[in-house]
Short mmCIF file of C-alpha atoms and ligand atoms in Angstrom, two decimals:
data_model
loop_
_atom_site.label_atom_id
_atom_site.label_comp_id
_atom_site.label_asym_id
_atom_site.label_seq_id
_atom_site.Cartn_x
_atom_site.Cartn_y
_atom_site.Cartn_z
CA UNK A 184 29.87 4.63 3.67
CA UNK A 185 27.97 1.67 4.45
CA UNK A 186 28.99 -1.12 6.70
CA UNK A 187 29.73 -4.16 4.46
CA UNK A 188 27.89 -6.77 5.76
CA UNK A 189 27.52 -10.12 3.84
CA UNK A 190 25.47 -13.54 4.67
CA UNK A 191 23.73 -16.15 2.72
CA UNK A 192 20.26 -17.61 3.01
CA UNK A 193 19.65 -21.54 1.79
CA UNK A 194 16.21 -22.60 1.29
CA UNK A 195 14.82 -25.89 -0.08
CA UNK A 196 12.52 -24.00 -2.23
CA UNK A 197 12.29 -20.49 -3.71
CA UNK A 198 10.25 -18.47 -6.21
CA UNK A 199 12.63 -16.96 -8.34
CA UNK A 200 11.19 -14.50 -11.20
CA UNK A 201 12.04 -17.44 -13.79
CA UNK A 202 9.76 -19.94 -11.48
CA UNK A 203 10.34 -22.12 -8.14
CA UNK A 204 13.20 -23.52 -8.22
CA UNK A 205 15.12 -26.04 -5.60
CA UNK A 206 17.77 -25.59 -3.37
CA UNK A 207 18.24 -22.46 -3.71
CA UNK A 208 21.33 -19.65 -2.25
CA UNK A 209 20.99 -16.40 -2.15
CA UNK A 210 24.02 -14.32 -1.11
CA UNK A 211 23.26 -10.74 0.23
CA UNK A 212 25.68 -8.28 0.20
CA UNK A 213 24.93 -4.73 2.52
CA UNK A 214 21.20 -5.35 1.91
CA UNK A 215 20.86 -6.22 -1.63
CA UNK A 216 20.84 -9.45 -3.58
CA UNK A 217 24.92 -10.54 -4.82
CA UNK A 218 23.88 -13.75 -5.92
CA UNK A 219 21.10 -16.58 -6.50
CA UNK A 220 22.40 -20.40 -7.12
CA UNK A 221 20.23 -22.83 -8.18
CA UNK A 222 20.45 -26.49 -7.07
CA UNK A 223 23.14 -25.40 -5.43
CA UNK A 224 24.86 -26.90 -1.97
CA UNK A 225 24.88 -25.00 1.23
CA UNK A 226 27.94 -23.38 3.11
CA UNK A 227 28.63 -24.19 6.41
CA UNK A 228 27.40 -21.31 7.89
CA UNK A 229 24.39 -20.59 5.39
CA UNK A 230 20.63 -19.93 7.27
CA UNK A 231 18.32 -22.41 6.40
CA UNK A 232 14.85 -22.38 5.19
CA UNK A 233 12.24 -24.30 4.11
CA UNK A 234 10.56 -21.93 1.00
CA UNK A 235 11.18 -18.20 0.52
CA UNK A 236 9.49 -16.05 -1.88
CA UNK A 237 9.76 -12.17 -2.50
CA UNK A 238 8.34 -9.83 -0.21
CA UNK A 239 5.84 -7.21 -1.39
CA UNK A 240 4.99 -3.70 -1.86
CA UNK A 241 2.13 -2.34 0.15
CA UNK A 242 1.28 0.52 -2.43
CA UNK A 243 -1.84 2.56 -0.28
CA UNK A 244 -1.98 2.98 3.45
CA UNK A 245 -3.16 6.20 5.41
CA UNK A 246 -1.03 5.16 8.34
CA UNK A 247 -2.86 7.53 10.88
CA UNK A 248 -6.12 5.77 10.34
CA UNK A 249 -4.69 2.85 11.51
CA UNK A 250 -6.03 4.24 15.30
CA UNK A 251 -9.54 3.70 14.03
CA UNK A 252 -9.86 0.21 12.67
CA UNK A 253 -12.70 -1.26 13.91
CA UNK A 254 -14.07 1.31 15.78
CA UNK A 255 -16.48 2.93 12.74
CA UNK A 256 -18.50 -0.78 12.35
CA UNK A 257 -21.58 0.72 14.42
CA UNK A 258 -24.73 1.43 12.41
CA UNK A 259 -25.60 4.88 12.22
CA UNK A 260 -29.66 6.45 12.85
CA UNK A 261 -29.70 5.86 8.80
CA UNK A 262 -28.37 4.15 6.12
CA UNK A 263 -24.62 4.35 6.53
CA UNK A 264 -21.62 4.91 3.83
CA UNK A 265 -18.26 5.80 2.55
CA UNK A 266 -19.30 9.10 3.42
CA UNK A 267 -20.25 8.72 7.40
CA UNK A 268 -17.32 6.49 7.87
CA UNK A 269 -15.46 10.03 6.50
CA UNK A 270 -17.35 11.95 9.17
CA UNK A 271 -15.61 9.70 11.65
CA UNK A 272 -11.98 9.49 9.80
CA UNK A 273 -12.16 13.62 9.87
CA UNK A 274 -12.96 13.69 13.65
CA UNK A 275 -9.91 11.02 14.59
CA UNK A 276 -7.79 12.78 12.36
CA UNK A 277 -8.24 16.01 13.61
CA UNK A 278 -7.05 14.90 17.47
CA UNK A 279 -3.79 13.19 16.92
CA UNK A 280 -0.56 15.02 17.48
CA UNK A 281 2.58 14.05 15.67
CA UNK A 282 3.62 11.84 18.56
CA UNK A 283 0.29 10.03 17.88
CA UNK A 284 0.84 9.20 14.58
CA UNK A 285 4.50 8.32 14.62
CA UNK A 286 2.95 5.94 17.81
CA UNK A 287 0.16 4.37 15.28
CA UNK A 288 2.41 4.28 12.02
CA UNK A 289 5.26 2.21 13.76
CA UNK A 290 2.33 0.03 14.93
CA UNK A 291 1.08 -0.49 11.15
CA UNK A 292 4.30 -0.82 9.71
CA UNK A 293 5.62 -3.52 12.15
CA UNK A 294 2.19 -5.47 11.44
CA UNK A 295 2.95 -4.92 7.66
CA UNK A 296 6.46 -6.55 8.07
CA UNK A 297 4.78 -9.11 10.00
CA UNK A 298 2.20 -9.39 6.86
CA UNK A 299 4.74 -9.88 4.73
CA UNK A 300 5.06 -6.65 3.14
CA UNK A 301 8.32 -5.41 2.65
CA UNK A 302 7.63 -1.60 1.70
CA UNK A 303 4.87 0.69 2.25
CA UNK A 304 3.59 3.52 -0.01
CA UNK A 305 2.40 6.17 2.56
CA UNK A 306 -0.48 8.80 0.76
CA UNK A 307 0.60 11.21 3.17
CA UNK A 308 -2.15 13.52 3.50
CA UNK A 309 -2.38 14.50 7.32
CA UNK A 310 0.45 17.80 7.53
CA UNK A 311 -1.05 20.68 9.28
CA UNK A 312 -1.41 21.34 13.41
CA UNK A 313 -4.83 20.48 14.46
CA UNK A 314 -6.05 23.59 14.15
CA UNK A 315 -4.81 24.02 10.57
CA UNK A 316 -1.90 26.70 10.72
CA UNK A 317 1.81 24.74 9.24
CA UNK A 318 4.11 23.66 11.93
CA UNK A 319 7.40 24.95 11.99
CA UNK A 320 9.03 22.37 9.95
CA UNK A 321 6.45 21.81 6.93
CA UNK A 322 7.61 18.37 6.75
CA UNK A 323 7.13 17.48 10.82
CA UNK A 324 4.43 15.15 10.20
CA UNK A 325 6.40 13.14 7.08
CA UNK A 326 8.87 12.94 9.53
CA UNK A 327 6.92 10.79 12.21
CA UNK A 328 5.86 8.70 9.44
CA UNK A 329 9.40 8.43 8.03
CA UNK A 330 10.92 7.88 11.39
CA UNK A 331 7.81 5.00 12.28
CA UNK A 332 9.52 3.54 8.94
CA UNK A 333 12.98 3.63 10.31
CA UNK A 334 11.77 2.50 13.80
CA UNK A 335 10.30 -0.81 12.43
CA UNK A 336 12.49 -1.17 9.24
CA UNK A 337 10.27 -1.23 6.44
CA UNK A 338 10.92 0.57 3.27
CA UNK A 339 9.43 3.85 2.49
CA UNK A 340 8.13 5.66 -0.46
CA UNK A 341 6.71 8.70 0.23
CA UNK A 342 3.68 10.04 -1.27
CA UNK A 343 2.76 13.76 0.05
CA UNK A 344 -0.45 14.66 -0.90
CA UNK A 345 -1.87 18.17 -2.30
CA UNK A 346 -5.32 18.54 -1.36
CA UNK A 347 -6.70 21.62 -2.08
CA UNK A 348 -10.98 21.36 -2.26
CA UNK A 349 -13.60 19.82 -1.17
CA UNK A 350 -15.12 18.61 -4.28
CA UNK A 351 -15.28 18.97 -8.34
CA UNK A 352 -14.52 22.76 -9.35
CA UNK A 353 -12.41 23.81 -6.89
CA UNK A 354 -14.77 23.91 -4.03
CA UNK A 355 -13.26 25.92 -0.54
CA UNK A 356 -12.20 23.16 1.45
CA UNK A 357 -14.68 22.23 4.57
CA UNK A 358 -13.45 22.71 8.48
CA UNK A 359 -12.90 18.52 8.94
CA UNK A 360 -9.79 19.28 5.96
CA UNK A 361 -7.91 21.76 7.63
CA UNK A 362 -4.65 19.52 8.43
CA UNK A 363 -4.92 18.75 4.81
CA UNK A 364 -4.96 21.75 2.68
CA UNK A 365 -1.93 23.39 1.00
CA UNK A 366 -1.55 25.92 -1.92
CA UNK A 367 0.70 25.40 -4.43
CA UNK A 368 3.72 27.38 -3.07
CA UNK A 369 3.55 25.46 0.35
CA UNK A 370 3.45 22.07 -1.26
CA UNK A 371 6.40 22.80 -3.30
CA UNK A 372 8.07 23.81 -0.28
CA UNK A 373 6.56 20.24 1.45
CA UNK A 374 7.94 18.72 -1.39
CA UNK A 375 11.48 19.93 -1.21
CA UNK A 376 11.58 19.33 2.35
CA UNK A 377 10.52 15.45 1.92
CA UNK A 378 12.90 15.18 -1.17
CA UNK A 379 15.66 15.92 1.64
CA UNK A 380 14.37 13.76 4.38
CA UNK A 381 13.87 10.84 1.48
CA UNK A 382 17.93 11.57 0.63
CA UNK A 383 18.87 10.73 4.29
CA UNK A 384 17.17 7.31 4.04
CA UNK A 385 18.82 4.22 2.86
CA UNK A 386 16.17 2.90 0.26
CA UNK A 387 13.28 5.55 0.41
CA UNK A 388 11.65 6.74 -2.47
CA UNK A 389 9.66 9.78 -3.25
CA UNK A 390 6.53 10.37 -5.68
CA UNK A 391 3.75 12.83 -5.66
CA UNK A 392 -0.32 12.46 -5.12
CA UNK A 393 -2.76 14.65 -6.11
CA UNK A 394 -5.58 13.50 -3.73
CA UNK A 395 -8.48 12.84 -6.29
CA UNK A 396 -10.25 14.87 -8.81
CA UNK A 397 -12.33 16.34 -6.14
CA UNK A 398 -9.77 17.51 -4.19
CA UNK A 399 -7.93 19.37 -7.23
CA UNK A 400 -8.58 21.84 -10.06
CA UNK A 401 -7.09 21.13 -13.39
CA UNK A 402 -4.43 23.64 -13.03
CA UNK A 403 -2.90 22.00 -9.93
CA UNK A 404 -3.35 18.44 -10.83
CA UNK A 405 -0.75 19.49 -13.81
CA UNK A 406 1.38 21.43 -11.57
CA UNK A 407 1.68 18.88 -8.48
CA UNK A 408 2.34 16.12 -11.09
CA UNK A 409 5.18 18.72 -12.71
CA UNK A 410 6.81 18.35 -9.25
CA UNK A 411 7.19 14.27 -9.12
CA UNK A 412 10.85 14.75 -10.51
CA UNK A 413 10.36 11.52 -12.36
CA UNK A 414 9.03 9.24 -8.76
CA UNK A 415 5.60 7.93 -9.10
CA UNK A 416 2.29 9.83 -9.22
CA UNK A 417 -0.76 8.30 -6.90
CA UNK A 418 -4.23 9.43 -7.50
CA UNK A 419 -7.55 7.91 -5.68
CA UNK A 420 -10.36 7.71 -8.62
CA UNK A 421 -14.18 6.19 -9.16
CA UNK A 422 -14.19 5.09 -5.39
CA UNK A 423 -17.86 5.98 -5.04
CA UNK A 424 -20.42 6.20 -7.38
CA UNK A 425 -21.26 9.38 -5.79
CA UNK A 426 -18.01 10.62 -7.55
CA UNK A 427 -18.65 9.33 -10.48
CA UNK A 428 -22.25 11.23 -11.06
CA UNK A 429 -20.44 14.62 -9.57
CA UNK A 430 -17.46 14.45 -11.99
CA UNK A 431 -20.47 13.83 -14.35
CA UNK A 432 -22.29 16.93 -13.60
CA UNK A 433 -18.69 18.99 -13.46
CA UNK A 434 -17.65 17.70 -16.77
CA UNK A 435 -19.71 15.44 -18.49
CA UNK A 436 -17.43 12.41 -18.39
CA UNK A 437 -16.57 9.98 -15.89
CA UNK A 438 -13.52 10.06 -13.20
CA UNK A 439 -11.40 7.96 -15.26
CA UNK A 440 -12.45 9.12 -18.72
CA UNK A 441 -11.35 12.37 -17.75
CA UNK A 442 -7.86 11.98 -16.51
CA UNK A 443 -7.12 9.65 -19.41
CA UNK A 444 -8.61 12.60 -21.69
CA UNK A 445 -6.68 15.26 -19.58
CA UNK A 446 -3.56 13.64 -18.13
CA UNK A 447 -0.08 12.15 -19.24
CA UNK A 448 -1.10 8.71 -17.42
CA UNK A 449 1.76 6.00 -18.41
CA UNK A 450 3.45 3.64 -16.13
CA UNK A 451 4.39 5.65 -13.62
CA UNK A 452 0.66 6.28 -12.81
CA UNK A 453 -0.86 4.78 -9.91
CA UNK A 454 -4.42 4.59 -10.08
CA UNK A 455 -5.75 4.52 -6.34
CA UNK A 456 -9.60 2.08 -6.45
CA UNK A 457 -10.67 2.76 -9.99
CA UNK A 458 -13.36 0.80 -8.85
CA UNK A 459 -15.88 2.09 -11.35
CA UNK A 460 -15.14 2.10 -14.64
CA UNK A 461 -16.73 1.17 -17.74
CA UNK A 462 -16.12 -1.78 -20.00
CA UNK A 463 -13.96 0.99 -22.28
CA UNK A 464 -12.22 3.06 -19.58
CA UNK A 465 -11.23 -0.81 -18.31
CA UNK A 466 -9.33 -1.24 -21.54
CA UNK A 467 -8.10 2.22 -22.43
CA UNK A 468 -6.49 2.07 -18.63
CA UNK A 469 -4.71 -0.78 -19.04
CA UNK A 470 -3.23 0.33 -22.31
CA UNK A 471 -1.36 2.91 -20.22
CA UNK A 472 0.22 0.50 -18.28
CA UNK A 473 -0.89 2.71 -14.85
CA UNK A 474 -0.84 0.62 -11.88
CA UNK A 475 -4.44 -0.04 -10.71
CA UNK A 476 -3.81 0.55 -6.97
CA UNK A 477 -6.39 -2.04 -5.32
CA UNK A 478 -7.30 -2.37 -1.40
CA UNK A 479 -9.76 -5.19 -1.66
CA UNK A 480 -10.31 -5.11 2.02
CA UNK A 481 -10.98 -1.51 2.50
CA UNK A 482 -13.27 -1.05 -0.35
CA UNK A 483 -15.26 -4.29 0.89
CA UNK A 484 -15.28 -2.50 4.63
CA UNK A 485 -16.31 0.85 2.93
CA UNK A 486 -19.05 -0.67 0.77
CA UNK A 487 -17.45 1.33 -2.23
CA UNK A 488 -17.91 -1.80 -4.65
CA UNK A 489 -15.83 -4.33 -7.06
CA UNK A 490 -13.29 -4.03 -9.17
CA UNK A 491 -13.58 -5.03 -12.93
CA UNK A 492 -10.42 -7.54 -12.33
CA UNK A 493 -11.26 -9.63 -15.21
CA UNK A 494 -11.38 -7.80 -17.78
CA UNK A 495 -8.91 -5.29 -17.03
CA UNK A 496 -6.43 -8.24 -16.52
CA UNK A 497 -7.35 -9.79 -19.61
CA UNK A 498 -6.21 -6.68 -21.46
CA UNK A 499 -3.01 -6.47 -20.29
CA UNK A 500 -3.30 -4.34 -17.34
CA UNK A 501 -1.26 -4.31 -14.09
CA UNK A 502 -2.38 -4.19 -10.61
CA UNK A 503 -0.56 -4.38 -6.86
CA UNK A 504 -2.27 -4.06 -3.17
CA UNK A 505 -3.00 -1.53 -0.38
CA UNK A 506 -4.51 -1.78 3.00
CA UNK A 507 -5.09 1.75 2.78
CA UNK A 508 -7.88 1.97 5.73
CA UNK A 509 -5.55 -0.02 7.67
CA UNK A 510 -8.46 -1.51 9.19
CA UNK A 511 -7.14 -5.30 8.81
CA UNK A 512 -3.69 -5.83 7.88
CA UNK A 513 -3.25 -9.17 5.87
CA UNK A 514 -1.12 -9.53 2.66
CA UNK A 515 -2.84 -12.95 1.57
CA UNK A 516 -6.35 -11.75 3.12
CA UNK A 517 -6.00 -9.11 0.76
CA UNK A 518 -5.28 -11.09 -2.46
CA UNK A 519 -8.18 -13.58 -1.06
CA UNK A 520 -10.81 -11.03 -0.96
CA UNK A 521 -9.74 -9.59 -4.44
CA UNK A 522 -10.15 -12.95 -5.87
CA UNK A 523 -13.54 -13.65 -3.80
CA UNK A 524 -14.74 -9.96 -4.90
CA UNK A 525 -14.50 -11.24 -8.77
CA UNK A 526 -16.29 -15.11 -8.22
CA UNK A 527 -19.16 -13.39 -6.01
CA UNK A 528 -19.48 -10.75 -9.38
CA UNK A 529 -19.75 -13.12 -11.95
CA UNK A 530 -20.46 -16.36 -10.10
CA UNK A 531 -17.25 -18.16 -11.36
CA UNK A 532 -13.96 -19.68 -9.62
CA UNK A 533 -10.20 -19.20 -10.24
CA UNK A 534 -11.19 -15.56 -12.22
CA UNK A 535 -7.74 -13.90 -12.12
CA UNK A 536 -5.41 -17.00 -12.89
CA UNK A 537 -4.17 -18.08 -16.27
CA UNK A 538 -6.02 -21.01 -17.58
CA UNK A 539 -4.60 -24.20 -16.28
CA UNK A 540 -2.57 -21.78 -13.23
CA UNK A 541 -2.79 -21.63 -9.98
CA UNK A 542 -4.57 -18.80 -8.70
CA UNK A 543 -2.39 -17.85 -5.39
CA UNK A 544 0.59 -17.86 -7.65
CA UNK A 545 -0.72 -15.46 -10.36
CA UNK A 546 -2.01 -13.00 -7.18
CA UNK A 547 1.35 -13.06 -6.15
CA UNK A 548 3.55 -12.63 -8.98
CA UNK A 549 1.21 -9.63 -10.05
CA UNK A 550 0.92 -8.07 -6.99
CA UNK A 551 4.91 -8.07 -6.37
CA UNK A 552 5.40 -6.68 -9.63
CA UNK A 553 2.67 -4.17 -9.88
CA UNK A 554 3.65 -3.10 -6.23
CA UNK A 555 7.42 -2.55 -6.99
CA UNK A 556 6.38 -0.71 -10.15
CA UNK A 557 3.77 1.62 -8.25
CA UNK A 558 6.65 2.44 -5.43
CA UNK A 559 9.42 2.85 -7.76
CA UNK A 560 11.41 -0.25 -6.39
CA UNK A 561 12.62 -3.49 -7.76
CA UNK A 562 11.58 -6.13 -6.28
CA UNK A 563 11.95 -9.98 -6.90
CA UNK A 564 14.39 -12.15 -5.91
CA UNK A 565 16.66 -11.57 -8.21
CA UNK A 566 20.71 -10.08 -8.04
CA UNK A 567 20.94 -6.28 -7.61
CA UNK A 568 17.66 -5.93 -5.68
CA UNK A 569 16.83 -4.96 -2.42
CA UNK A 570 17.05 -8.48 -0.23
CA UNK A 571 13.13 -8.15 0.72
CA UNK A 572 12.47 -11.47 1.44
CA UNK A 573 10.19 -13.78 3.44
CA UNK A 574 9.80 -17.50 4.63
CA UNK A 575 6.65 -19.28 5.32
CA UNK A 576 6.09 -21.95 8.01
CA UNK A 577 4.98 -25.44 6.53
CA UNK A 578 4.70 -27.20 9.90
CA UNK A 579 0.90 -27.53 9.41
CA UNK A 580 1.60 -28.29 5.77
CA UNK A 581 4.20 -30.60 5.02
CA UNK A 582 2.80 -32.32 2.49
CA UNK A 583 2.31 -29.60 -0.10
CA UNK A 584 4.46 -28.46 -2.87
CA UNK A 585 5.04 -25.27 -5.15
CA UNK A 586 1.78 -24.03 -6.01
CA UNK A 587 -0.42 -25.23 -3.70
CA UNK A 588 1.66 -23.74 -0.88
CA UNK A 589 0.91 -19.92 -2.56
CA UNK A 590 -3.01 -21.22 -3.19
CA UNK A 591 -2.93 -22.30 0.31
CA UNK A 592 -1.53 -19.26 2.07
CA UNK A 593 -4.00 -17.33 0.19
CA UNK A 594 -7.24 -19.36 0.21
CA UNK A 595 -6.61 -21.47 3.46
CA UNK A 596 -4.99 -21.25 6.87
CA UNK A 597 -2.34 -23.63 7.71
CA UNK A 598 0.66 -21.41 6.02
CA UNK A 599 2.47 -18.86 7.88
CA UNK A 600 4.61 -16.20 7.76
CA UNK A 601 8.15 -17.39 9.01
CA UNK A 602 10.73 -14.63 8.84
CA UNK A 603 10.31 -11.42 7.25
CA UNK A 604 13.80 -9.76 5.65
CA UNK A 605 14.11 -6.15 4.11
CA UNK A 606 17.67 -4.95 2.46
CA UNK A 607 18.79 -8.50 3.97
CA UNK A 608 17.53 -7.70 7.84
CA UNK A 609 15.96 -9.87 9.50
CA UNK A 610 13.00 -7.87 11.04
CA UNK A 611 10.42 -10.91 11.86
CA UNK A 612 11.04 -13.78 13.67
CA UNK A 613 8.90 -16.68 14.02
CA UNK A 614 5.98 -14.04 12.81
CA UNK A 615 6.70 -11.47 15.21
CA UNK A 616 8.63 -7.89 15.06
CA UNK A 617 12.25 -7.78 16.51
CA UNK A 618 11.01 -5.34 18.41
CA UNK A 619 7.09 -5.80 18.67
CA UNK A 620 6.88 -5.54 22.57
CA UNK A 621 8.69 -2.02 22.57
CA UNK A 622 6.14 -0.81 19.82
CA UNK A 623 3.33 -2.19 21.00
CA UNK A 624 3.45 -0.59 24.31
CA UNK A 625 3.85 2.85 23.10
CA UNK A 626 0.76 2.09 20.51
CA UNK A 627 -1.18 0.91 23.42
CA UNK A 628 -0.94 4.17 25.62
CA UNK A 629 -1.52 6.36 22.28
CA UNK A 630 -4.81 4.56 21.90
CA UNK A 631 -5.85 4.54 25.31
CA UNK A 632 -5.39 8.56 25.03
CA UNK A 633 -6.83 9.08 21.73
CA UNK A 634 -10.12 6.62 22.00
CA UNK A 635 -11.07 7.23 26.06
CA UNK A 636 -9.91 10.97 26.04
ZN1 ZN B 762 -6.89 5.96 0.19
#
């Protein structure tokens, strides 16, 4: 049974789903939310705090890729892509062990707390030994990443990946995918042995991925999604435009033509880029209500191109963030580049804000909700959910209020990240991981070994 454990936060400010509101009390009760008072009075031994807001879902990261941020930025002998940058993701991914990547994912996930984010999706794609054959346990590598999870105290829903081909029609899968690849029968087995691991962990959820349509056959993209036992379903789609004009050739319609033409996609759906898109796949996507699954830093780093944010937001549809790359970690640099992504398309300002809102507010509020949606997990401050909470700094920036501290954070640089608090623990302090040194130490000899080897 769990400990009962009870304390209160009091902040001056706090964005509550129904808007800011002022001195504010929120009572946590063995990690989730008991109550919120309004204009209420503090107890005597209440924290205080200037302005908290919720804490967010990180719904994308490849955790083991994390080891090679900024170390694919040199120009190749020609034009270079998505699909060199691939050439050197395969080649890092093929030398880390499992102590490796439970070194690098506690790294990411403690600079995701520090972000800001409160719980990660992990598109868990990297299983196999380095030479390809299963470990032992089928699960070993899920559970580095879920113990990096534990380590630093982040939530966790788990995404394992099938990945199957090389590209459209089932092609054999090249050498460079070997720690990827499982049939059918040792997924399901992958997938029964993550269910269990998920069980053991307070607040973990479990969903399924199908890598993209490239990497599976009709068949199996019906069959993995069979196996999500009602978690959430990610899928990366119209990354590339080189994807777009193969799924062409293999079926005459477009990535996300197709799986709206040959998929259950609802609300549960998670729709990883979905960069390219026509004006009427745009619309007929956010009818589902799928979760368009943005990393607005990685696809500007990876050249793979922009969004259509305005329209699909003005017909309805829901989006949350990733840092999937991992090659920056930054909850409001995301949102900022998002929103920079859509003025530098169609040379306008304030593009994804209501008229007469504030833009930093409306990134938020959509982002928190289309993240908790995409990883199965309430979020909000609001009683009954998790306490995922954080406070920002206003040293720099007395003098604002309300909305201009959320357009600030995003947009400017005088607002940080205070304290950091998921299922009511305190994980960062003053901006930095309870336990950042210990972390960072071990990260630093894995990447000493793994980029001077
Ligand atoms: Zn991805």
């Amino acid at each position: 049974m769990k400990e009962l454990n009870s304390s209160a936060l009091f902040a001056r400010k706090a964005l509550l789903p129904s808007g800011w509101h002022d001195n504010v009390r929120v009572l946590v009760e063995s990690g989730t939310i008991a109550s919120v008072s309004t204009d209420a009075d503090p107890a005597p031994s209440d924290e205080h705090h200037q302005i908290i807001l919720p804490a967010m879902g990180n719904l994308h990261s490849h955790a083991f890729q994390r080891a090679m941020a900024g170390l694919a930025e040199t120009r190749g002998p020609s034009d270079d892509s998505f699909w060199s940058w691939r050439n050197v993701m395969y080649r890092f991914a093929l030398t880390m062990s499992p102590d490796d990547v439970e070194a690098v994912a506690s790294q990411l996930y403690m600079e995701m707390l520090e972000a800001g984010f409160s719980r990660v999706g992990e598109f868990h794609y990297l299983h196999h030994s380095p030479d390809g054959n299963h470990y032992s346990n089928i699960a070993e590598m899920a559970e580095r990443v879920a113990a990096a999870a534990s380590a630093t105290g982040i939530n966790l829903t788990l995404l394992p990946v099938f990945y199957a081909h090389s590209d459209f029609g089932g092609l054999e899968p090249v050498e460079g995918q070997r720690r990827f690849i499982n049939s059918l029968d040792s997924f399901e087995r992958l997938m029964v042995a993550c269910r269990s691991l998920v069980a053991k962990i307070d607040g973990a959820e479990l969903g399924v991925a199908p890598h993209s349509l490239r990497a599976v056959i009709p068949q199996e993209l019906l069959a993995v999604t069979s196996m999500s036992g009602g978690g959430p379903i990610h899928i990366h789609i119209a990354e590339q435009m080189k994807e777009v004009s193969d799924c062409i050739a293999w079926s005459s319609a477009r990535p996300v033509e197709w799986l709206l033409d040959n998929a259950p996609v609802d609300q549960r759906w998670c729709l990883i880029h979905a960069t390219h898109m026509t004006e009427i796949e745009t619309a007929r996507m956010a009818r589902t209500g799928a979760i368009a699954g943005l990393c607005p830093i990685t696809e500007a780093n990876l050249g793979d191109g922009i969004f259509p944010g305005q329209i699909f937001c003005e017909q309805g549809g829901r989006v949350g963030i990733g840092s999937d790359s991992n090659v920056l970690i930054s909850l409001n640099g995301e949102l900022r580049q998002l929103e920079y992504s859509q003025r530098l398309r169609l040379q306008a300002r304030n593009v994804l804000a209501a008229p007469g809102g504030s833009t930093g507010r409306n990134l938020i509020v959509s982002a928190v909700r289309g993240g908790a949606m995409a990883l199965n997990a309430e979020s909000g401050i609001e009683v009954h959910n998790s306490a995922d909470m954080l406070s920002l700094n206003l040293t720099e920036v007395p003098y604002l209020e309300d909305d201009e501290i959320l357009d600030h954070w995003i947009f400017a640089d005088g607002v940080a990240i205070d304290n950091v608090w998921v299922q009511g623990r305190r994980q960062v302090v003053a901006g930095r991981h309870v336990a950042r040194d210990k972390i960072n130490r071990r990260f630093l000899t894995t990447m000493q070994k793994l980029v001077r080897r």
